[in-house]
Short mmCIF file of N, CA and C and ligand atoms in Angstrom, two decimals:
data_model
loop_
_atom_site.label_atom_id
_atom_site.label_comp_id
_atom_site.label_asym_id
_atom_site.label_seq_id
_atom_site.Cartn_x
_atom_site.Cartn_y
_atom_site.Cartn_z
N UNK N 1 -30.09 -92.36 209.05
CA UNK N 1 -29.59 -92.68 210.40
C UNK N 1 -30.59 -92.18 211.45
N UNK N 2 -30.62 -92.92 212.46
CA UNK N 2 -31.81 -92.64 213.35
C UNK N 2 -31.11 -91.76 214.31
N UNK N 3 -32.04 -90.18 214.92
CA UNK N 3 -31.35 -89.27 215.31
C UNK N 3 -32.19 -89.54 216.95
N UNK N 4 -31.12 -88.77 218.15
CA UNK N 4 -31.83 -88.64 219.15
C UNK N 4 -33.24 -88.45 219.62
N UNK N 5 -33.62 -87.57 218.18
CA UNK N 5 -35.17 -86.87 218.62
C UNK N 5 -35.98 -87.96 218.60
N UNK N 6 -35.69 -88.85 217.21
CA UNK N 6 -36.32 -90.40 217.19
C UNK N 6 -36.75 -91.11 218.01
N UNK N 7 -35.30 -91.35 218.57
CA UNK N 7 -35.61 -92.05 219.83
C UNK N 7 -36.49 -91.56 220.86
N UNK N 8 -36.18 -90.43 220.60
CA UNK N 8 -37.54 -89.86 222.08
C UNK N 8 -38.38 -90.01 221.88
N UNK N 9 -38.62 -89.84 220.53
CA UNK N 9 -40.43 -89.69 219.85
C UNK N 9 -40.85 -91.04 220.15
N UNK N 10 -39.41 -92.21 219.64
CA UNK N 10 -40.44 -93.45 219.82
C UNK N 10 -40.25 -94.22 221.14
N UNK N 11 -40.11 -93.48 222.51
CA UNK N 11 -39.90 -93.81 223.44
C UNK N 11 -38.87 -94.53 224.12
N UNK N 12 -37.47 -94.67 222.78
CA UNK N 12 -36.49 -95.11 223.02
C UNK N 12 -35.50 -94.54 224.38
N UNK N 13 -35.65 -93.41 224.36
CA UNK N 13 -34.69 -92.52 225.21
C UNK N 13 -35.88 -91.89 226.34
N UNK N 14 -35.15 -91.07 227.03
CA UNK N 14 -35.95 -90.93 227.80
C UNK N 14 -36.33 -88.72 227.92
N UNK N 15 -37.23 -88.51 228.25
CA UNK N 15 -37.22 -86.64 227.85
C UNK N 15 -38.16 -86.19 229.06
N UNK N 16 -37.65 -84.93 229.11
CA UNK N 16 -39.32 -84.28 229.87
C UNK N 16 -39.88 -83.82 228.69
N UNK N 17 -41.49 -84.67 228.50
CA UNK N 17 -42.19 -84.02 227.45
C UNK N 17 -43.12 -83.07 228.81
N UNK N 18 -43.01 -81.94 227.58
CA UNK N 18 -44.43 -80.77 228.60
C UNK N 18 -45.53 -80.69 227.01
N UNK N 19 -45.80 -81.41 226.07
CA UNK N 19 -46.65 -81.42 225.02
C UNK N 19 -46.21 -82.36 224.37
N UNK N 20 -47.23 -83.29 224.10
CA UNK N 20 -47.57 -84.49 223.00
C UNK N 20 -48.73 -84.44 222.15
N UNK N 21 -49.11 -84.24 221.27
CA UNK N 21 -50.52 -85.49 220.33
C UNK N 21 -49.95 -86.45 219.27
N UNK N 22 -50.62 -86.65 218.09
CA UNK N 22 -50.31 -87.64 217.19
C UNK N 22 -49.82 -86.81 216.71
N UNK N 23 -49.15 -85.54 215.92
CA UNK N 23 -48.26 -85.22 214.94
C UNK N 23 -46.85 -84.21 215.86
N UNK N 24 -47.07 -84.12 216.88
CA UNK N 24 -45.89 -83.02 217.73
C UNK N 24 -45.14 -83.64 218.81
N UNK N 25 -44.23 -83.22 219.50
CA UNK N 25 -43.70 -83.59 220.48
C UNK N 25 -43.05 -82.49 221.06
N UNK N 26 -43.40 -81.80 221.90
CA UNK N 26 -42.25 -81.08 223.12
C UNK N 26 -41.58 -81.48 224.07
N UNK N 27 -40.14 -81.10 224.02
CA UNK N 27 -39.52 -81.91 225.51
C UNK N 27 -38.82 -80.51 225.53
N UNK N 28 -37.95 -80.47 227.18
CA UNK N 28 -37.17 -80.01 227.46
C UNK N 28 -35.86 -80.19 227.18
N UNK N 29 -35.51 -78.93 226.26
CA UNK N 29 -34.02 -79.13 226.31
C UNK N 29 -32.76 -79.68 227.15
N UNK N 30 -32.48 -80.65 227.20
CA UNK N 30 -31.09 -81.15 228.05
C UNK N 30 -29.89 -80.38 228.50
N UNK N 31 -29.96 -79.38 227.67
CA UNK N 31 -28.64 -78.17 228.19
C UNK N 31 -29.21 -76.90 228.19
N UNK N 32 -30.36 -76.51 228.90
CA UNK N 32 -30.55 -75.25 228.66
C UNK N 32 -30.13 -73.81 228.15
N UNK N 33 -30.39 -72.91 227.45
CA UNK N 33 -29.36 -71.96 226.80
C UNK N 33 -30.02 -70.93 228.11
N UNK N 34 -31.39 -71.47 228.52
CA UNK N 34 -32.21 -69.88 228.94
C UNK N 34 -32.89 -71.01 229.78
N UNK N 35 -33.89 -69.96 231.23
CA UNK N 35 -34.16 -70.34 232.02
C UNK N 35 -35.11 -71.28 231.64
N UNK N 36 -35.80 -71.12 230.34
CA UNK N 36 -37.11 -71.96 229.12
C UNK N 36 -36.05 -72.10 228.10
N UNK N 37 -36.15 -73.27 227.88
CA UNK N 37 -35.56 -73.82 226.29
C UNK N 37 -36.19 -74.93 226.07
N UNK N 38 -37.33 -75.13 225.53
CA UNK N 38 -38.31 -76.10 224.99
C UNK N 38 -37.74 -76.47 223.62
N UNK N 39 -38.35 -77.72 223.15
CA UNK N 39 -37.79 -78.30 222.02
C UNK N 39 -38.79 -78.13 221.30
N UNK N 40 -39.53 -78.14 220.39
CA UNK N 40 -40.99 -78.63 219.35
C UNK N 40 -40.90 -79.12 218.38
N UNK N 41 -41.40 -80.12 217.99
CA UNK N 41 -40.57 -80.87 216.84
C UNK N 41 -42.04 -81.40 216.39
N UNK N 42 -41.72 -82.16 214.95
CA UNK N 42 -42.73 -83.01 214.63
C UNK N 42 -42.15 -84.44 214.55
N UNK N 43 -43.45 -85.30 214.71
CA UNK N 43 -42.88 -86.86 214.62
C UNK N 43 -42.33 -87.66 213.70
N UNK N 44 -42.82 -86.83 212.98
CA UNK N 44 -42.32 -87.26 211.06
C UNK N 44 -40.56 -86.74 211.05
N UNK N 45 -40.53 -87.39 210.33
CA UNK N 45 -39.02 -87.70 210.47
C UNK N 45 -38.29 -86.67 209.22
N UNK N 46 -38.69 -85.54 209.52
CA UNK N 46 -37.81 -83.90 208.39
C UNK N 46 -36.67 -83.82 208.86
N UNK N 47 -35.90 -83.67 208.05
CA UNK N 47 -34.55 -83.63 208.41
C UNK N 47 -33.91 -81.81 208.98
N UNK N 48 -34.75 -80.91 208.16
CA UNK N 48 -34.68 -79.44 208.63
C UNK N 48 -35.64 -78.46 207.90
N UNK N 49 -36.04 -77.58 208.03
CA UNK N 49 -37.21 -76.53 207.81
C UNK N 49 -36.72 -76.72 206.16
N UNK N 50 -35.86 -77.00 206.04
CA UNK N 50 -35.19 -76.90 204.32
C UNK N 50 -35.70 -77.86 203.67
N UNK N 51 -35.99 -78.80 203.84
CA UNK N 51 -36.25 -80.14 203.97
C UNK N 51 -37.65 -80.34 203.63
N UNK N 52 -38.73 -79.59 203.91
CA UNK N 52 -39.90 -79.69 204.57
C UNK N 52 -40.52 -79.27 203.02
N UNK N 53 -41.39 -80.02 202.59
CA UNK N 53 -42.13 -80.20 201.56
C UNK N 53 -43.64 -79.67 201.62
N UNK N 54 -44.13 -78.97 200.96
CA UNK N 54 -45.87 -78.34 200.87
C UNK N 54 -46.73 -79.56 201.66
N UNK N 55 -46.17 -80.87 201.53
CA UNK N 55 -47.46 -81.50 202.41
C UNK N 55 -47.29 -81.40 203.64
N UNK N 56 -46.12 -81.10 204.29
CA UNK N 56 -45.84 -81.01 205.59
C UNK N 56 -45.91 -79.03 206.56
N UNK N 57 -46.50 -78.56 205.12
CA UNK N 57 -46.32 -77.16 205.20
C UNK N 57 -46.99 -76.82 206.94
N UNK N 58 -48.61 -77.59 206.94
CA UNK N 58 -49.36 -77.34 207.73
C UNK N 58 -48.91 -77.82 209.45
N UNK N 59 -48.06 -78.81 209.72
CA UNK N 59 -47.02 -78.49 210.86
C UNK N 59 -46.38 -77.37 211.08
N UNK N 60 -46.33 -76.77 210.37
CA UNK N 60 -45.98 -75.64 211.10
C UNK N 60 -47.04 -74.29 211.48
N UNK N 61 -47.92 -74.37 211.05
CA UNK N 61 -49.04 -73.38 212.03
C UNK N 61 -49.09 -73.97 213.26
N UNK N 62 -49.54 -75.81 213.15
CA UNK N 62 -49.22 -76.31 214.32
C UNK N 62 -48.57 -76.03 215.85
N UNK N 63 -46.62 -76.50 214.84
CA UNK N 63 -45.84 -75.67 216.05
C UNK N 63 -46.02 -74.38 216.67
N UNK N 64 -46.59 -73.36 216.20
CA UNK N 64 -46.85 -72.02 216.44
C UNK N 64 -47.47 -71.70 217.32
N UNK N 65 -48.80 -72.60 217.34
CA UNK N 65 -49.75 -72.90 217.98
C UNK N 65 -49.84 -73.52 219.12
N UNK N 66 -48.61 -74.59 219.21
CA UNK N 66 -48.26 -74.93 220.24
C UNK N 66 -47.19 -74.26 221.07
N UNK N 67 -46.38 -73.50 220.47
CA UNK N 67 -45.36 -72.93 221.03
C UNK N 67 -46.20 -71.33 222.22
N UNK N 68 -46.87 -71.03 221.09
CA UNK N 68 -48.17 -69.58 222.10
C UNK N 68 -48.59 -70.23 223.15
N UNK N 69 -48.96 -71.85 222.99
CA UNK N 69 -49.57 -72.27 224.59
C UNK N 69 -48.34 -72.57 225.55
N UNK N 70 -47.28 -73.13 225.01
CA UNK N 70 -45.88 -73.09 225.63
C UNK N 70 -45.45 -72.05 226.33
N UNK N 71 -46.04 -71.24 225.43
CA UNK N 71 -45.06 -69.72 225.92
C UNK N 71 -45.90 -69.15 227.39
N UNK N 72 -47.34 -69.62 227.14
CA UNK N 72 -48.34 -68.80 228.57
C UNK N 72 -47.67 -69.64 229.21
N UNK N 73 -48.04 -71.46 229.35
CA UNK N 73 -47.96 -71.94 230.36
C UNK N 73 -46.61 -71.81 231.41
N UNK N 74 -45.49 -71.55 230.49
CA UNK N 74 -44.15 -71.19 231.04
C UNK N 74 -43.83 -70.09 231.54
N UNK N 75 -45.16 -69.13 231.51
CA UNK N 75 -44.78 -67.65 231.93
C UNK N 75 -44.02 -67.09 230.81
N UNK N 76 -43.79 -66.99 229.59
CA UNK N 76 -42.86 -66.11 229.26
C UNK N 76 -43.06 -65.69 227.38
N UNK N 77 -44.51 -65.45 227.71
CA UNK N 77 -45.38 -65.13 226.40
C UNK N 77 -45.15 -63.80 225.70
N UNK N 78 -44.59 -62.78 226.86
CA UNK N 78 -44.13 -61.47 226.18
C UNK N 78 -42.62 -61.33 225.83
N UNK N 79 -41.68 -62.32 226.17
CA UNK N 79 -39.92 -62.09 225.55
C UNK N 79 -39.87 -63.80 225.25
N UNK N 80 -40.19 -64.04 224.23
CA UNK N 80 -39.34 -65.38 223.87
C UNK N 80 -38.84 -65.36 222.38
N UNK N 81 -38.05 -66.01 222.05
CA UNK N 81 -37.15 -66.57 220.68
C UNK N 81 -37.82 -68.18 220.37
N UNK N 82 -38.38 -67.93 218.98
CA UNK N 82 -38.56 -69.52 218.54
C UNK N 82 -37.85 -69.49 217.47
N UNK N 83 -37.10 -70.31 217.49
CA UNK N 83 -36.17 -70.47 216.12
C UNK N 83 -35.93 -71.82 216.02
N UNK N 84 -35.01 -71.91 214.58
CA UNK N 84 -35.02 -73.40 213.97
C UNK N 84 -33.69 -72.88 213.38
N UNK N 85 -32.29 -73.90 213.47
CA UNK N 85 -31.10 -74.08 213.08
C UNK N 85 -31.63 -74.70 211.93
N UNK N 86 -30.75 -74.49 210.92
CA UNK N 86 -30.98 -75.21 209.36
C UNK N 86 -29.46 -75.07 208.84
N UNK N 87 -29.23 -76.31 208.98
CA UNK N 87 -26.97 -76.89 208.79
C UNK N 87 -26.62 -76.77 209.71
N UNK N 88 -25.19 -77.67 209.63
CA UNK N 88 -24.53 -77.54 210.66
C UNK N 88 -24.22 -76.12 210.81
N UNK N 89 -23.50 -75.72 209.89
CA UNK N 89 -22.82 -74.70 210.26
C UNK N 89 -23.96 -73.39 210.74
N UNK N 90 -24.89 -73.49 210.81
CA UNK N 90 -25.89 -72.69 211.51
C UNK N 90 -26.30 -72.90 212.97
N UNK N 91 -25.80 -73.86 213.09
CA UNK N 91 -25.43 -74.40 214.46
C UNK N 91 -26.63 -75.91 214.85
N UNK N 92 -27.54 -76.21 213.16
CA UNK N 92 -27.86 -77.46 213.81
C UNK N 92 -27.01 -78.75 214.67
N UNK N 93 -27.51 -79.34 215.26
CA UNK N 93 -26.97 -80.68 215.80
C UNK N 93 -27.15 -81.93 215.59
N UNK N 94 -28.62 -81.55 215.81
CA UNK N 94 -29.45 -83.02 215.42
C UNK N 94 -30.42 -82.70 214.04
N UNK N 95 -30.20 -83.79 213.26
CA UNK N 95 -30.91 -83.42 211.91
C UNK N 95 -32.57 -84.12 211.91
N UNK N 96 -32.93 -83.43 212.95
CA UNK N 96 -34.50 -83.98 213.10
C UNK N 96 -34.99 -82.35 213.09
N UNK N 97 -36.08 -82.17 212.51
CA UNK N 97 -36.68 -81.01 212.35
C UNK N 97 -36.82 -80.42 214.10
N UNK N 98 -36.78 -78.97 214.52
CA UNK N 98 -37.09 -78.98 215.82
C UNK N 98 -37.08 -77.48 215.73
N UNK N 99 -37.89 -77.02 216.55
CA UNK N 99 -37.75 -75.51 216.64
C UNK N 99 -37.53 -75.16 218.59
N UNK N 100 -36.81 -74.38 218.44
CA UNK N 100 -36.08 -73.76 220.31
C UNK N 100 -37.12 -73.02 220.29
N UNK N 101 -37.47 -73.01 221.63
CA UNK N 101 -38.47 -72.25 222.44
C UNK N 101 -37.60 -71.73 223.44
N UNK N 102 -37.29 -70.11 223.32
CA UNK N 102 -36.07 -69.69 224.74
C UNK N 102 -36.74 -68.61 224.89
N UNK N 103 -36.73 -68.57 226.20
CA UNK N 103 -36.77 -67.55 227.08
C UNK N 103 -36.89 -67.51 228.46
N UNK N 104 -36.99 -66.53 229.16
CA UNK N 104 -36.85 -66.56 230.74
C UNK N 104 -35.81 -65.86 231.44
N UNK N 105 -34.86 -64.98 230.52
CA UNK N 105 -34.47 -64.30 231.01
C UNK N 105 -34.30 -63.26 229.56
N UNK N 106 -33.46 -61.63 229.78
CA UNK N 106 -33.26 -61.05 228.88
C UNK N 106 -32.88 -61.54 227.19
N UNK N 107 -32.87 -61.52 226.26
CA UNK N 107 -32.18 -62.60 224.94
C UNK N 107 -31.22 -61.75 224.44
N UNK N 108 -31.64 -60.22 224.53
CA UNK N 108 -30.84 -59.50 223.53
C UNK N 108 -30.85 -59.63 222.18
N UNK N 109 -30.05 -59.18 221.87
CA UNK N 109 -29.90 -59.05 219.77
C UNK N 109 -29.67 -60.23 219.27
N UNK N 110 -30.01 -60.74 218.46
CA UNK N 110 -29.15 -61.78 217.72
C UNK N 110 -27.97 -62.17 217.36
N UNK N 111 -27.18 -63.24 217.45
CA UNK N 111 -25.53 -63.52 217.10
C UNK N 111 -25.66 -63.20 215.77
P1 5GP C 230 -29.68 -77.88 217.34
O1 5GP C 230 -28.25 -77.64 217.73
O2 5GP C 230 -29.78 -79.10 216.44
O3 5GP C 230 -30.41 -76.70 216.82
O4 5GP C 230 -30.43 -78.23 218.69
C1 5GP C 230 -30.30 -79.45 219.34
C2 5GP C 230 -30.67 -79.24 220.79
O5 5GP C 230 -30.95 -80.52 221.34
C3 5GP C 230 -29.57 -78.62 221.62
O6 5GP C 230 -30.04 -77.43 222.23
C4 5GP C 230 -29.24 -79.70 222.65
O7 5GP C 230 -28.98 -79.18 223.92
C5 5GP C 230 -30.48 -80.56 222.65
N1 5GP C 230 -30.26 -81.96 222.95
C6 5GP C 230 -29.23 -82.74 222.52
N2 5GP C 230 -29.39 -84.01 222.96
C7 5GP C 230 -30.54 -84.02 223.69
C8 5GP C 230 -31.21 -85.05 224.40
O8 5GP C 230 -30.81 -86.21 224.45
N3 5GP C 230 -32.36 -84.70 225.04
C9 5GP C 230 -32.86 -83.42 225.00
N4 5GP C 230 -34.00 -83.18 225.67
N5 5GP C 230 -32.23 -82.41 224.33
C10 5GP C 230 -31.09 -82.72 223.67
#
């Protein structure tokens, strides 16, 4: 089933991207949790970090890589959370691979 992120990736829907090339996509989160809540995803169509097979291993230095330039350009390189939901009941939503970029204000401990 084709998920929201899809559509963004393939220009179906509409996003604030703040990072694109040929294998990534960043947009802004639609409901912010934090004053920064970036999305990072890849274009390839993974369903969750669980999901993600040795050939796809190397997207993720990628995201990392992109998320450190995320994090300067947004101001908020010394307190941020990058994480990735994996199931619903972990609180995924959309079953397109994606990792949260939050921060911008205090985060505190983990739920
Ligand atoms: P998950 O719950 O799967 O870890 O994260 C999904 C995230 O996507 C949520 O934080 C939610 O606010 C965000 N989201 C849901 N629909 C859209 C959308 O249409 N556009 C954007 N930019 N974000 C979305």
């Amino acid at each position: 089933m084709t998920t929201i992120f899809k559509k963004i990736i393939d220009g179906d829907l509409p996003s604030e991207k703040v990072f694109e090339n040929e294998r990534l996509l960043a947009i802004k989160d639609v409901n912010p949790a934090a004053p920064v809540h970036l999305l990072i995803m890849p274009k390839k169509e993974i369903t969750s970090i669980q999901e993600m097979s040795q050939e796809d291993f190397d997207l993720l230095s990628e995201i990392i890589k992109v998320a450190q330039n995320l994090a300067i350009e947004f101001g908020i390189s010394d307190n941020y959370r990058l994480l990735t939901n994996n199931g619903r009941l972990a609180g995924q939503s959309i079953f397109h691979l994606h990792f949260h970029l939050i921060g911008g204000r205090p985060l505190g401990p983990m739920a």
